JSON list of C-alpha atoms in Angstrom, two decimals:
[
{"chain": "A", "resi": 1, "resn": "UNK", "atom": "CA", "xyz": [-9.85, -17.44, -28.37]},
{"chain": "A", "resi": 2, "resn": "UNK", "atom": "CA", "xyz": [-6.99, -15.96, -26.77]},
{"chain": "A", "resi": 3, "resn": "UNK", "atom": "CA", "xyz": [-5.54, -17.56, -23.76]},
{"chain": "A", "resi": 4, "resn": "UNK", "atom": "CA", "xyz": [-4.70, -14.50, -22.10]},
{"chain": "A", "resi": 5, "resn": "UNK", "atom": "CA", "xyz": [-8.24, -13.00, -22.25]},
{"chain": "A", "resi": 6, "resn": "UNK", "atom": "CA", "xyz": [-9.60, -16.00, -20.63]},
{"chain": "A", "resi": 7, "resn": "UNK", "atom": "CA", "xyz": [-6.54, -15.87, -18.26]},
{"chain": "A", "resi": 8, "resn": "UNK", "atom": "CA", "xyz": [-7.68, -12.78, -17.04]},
{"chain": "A", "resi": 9, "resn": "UNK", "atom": "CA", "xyz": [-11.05, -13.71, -16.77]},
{"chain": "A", "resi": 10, "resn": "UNK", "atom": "CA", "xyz": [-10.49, -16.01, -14.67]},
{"chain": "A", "resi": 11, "resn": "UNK", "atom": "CA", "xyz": [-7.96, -14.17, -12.56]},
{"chain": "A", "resi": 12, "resn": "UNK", "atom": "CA", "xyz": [-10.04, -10.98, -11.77]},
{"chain": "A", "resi": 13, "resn": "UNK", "atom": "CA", "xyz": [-12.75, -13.50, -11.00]},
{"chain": "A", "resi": 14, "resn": "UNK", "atom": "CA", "xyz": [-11.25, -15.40, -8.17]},
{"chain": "A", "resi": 15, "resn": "UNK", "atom": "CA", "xyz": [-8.85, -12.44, -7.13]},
{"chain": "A", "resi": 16, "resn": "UNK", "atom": "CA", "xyz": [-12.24, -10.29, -6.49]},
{"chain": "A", "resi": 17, "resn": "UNK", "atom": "CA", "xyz": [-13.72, -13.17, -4.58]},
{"chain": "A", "resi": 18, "resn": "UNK", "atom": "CA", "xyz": [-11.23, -13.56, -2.31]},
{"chain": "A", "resi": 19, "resn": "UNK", "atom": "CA", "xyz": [-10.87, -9.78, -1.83]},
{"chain": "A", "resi": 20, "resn": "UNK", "atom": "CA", "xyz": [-14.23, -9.40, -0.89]},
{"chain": "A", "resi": 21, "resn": "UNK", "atom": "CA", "xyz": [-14.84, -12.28, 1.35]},
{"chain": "A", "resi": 22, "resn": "UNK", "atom": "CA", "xyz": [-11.83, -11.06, 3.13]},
{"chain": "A", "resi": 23, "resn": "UNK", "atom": "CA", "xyz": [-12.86, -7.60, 2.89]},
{"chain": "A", "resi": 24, "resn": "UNK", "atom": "CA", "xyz": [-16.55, -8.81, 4.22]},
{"chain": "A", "resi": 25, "resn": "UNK", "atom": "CA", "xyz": [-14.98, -10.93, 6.91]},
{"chain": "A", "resi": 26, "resn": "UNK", "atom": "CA", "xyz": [-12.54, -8.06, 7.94]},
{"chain": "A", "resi": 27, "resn": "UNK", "atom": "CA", "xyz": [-15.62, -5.51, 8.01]},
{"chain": "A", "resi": 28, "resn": "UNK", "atom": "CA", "xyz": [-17.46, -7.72, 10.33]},
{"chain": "A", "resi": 29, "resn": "UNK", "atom": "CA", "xyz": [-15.20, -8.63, 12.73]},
{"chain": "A", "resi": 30, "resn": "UNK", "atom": "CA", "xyz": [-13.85, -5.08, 12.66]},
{"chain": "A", "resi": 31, "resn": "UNK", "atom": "CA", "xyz": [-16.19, -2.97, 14.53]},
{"chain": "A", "resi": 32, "resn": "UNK", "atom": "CA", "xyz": [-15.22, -4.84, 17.39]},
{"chain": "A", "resi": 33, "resn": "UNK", "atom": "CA", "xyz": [-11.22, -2.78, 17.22]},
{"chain": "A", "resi": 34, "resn": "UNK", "atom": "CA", "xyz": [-12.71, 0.51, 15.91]},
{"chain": "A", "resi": 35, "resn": "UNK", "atom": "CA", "xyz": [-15.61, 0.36, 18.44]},
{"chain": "A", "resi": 36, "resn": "UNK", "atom": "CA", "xyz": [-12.78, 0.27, 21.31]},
{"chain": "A", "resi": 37, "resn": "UNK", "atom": "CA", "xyz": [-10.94, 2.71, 19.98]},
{"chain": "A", "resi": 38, "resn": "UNK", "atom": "CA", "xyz": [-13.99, 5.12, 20.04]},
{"chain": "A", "resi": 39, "resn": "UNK", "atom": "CA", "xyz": [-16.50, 3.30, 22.73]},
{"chain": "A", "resi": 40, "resn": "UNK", "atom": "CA", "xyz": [-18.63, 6.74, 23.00]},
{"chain": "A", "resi": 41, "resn": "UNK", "atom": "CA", "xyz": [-19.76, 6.71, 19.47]},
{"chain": "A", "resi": 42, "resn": "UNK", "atom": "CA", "xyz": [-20.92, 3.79, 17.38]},
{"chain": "A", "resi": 43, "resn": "UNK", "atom": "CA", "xyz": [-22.52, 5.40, 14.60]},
{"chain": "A", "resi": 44, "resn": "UNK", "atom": "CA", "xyz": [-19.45, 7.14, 13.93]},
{"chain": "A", "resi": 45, "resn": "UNK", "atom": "CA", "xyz": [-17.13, 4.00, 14.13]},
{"chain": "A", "resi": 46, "resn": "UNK", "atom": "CA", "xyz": [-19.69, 2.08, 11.79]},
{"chain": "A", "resi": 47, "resn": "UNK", "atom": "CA", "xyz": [-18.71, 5.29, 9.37]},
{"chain": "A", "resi": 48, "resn": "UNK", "atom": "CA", "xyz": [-15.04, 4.57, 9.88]},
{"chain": "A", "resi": 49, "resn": "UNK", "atom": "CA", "xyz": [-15.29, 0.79, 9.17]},
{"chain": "A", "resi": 50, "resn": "UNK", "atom": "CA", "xyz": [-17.13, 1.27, 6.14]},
{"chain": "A", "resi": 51, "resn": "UNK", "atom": "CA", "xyz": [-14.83, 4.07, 4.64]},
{"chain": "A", "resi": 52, "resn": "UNK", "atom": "CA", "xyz": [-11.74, 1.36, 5.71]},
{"chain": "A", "resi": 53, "resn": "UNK", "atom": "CA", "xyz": [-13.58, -1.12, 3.52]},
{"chain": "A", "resi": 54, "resn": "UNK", "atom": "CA", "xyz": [-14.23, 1.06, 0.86]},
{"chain": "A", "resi": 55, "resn": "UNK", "atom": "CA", "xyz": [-10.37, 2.02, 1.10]},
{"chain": "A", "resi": 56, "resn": "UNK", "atom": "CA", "xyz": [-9.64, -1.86, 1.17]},
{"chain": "A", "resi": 57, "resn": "UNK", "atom": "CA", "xyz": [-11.77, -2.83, -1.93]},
{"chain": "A", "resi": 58, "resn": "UNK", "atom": "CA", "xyz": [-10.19, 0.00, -3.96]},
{"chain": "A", "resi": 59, "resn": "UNK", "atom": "CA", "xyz": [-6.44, -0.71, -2.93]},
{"chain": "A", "resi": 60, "resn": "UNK", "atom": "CA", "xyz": [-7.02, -4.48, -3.73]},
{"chain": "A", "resi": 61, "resn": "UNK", "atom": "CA", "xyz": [-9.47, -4.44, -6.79]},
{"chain": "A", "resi": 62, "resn": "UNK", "atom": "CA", "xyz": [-6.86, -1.64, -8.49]},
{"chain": "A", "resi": 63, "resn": "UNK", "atom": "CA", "xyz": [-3.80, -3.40, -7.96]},
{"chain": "A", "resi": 64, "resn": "UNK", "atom": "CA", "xyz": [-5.43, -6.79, -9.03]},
{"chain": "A", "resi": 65, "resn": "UNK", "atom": "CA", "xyz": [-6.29, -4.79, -12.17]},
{"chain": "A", "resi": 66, "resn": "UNK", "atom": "CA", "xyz": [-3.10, -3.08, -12.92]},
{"chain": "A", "resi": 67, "resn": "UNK", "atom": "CA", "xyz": [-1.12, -6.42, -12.33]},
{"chain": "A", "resi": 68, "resn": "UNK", "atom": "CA", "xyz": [-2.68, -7.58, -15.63]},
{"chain": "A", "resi": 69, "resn": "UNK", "atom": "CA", "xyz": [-0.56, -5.04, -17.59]},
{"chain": "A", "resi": 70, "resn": "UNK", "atom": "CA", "xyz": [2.51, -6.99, -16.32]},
{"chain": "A", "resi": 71, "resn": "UNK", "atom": "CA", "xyz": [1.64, -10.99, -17.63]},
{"chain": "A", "resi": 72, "resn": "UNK", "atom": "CA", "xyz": [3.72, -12.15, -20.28]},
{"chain": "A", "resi": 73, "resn": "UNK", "atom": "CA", "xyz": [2.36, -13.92, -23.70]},
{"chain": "A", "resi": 74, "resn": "UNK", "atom": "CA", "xyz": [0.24, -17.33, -22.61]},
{"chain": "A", "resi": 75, "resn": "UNK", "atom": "CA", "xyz": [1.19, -19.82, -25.30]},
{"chain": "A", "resi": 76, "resn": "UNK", "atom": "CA", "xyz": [-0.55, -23.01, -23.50]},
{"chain": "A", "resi": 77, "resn": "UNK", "atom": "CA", "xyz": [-2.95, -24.45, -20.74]},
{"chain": "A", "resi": 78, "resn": "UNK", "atom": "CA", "xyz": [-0.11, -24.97, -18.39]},
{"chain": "A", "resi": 79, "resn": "UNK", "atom": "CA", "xyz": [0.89, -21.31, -18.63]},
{"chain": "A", "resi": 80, "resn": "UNK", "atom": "CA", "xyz": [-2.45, -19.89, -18.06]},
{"chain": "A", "resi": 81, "resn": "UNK", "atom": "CA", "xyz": [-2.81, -22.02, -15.28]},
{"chain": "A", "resi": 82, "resn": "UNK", "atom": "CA", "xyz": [0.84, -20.94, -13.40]},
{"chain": "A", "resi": 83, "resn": "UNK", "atom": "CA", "xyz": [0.29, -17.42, -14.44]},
{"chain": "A", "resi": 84, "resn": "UNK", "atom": "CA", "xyz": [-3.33, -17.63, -12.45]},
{"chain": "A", "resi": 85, "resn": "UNK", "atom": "CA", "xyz": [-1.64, -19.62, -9.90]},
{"chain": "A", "resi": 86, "resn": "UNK", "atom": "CA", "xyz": [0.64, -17.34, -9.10]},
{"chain": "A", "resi": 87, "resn": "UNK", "atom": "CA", "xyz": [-0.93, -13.97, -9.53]},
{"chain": "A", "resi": 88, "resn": "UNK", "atom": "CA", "xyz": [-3.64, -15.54, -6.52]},
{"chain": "A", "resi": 89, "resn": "UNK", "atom": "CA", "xyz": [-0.64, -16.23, -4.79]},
{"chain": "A", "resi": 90, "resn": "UNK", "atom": "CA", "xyz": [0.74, -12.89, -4.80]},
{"chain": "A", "resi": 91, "resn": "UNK", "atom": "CA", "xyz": [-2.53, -11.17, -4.32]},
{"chain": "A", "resi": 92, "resn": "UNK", "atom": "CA", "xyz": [-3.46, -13.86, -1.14]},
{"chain": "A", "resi": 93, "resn": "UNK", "atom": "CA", "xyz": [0.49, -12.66, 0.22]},
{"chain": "A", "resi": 94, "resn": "UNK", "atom": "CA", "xyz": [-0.46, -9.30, 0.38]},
{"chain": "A", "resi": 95, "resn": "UNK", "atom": "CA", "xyz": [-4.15, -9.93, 1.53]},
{"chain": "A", "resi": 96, "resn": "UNK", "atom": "CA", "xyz": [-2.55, -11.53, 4.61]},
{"chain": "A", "resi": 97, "resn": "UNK", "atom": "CA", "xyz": [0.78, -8.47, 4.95]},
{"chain": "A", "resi": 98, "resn": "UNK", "atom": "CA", "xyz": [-1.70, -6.02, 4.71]},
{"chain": "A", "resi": 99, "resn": "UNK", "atom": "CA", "xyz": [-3.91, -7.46, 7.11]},
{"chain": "A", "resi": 100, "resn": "UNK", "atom": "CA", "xyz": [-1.30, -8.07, 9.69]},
{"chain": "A", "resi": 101, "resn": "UNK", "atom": "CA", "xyz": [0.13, -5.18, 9.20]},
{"chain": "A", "resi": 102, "resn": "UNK", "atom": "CA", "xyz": [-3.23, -3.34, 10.21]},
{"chain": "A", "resi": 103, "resn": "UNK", "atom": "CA", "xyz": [-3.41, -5.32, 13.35]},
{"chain": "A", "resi": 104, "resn": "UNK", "atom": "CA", "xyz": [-0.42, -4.41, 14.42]},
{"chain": "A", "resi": 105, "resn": "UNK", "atom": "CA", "xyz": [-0.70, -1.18, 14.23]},
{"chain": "A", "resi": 106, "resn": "UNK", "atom": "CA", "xyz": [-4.27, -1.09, 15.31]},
{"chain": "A", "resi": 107, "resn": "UNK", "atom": "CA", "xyz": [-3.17, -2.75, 18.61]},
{"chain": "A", "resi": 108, "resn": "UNK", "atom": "CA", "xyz": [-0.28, -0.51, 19.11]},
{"chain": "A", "resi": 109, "resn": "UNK", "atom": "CA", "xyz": [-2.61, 2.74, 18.91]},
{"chain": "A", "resi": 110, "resn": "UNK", "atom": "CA", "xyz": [-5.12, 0.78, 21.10]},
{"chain": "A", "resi": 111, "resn": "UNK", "atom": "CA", "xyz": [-2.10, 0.36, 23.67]},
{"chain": "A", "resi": 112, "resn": "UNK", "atom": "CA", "xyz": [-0.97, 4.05, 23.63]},
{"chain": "A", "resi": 113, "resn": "UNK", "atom": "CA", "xyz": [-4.45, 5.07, 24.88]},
{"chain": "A", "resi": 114, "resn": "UNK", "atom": "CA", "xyz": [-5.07, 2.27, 27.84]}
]
């Protein structure tokens, strides 16, 4: 079988874990910023959070697909294992920019209405 396909395999599988136990984790924890941003309404921030998780999922999922277009020939073990490696690597990297990023200017906005 060819290593790339089960290079792939396994790369989609751990790169959509880890998207959506951050996603999940985000989600949860999130109602607590959009709830202050909007105190008077929490059916409507529950909306918001899940269309920002829906947003997240399809950002991350996508660009964890289309990255696959970009991998080199895998020849050996060792190669499917540092192209995995480093794909989760990337993906985790901007997992953690894009979250930051978010907070930052979530607390910003947050501060321009106190």
């Amino acid at each position: 079988m060819n290593l790339n396909l089960i290079a792939y395999s396994i790369y989609l599988l751990l790169a959509s874990l880890i998207i959506i136990k951050v996603g999940f984790i985000c989600y949860k924890n999130g109602n607590v910023f959009v709830t202050h941003l909007i105190p008077n309404d929490k059916e409507f921030c529950i909306r918001i959070n899940n269309l920002l998780l829906t947003g997240y999922y399809l950002i991350n999922i996508g660009y964890a697909v289309i990255t696959l277009s970009g991998w080199s020939s895998i020849n050996s073990f060792e190669q499917m294992m540092e192209s995995i490696s480093k794909q989760i690597a990337i993906i985790t990297c901007i997992l953690a920019t894009l979250h930051y990023f978010n907070l930052f200017w979530i607390t910003k906005f947050i501060k321009n209405f106190k």
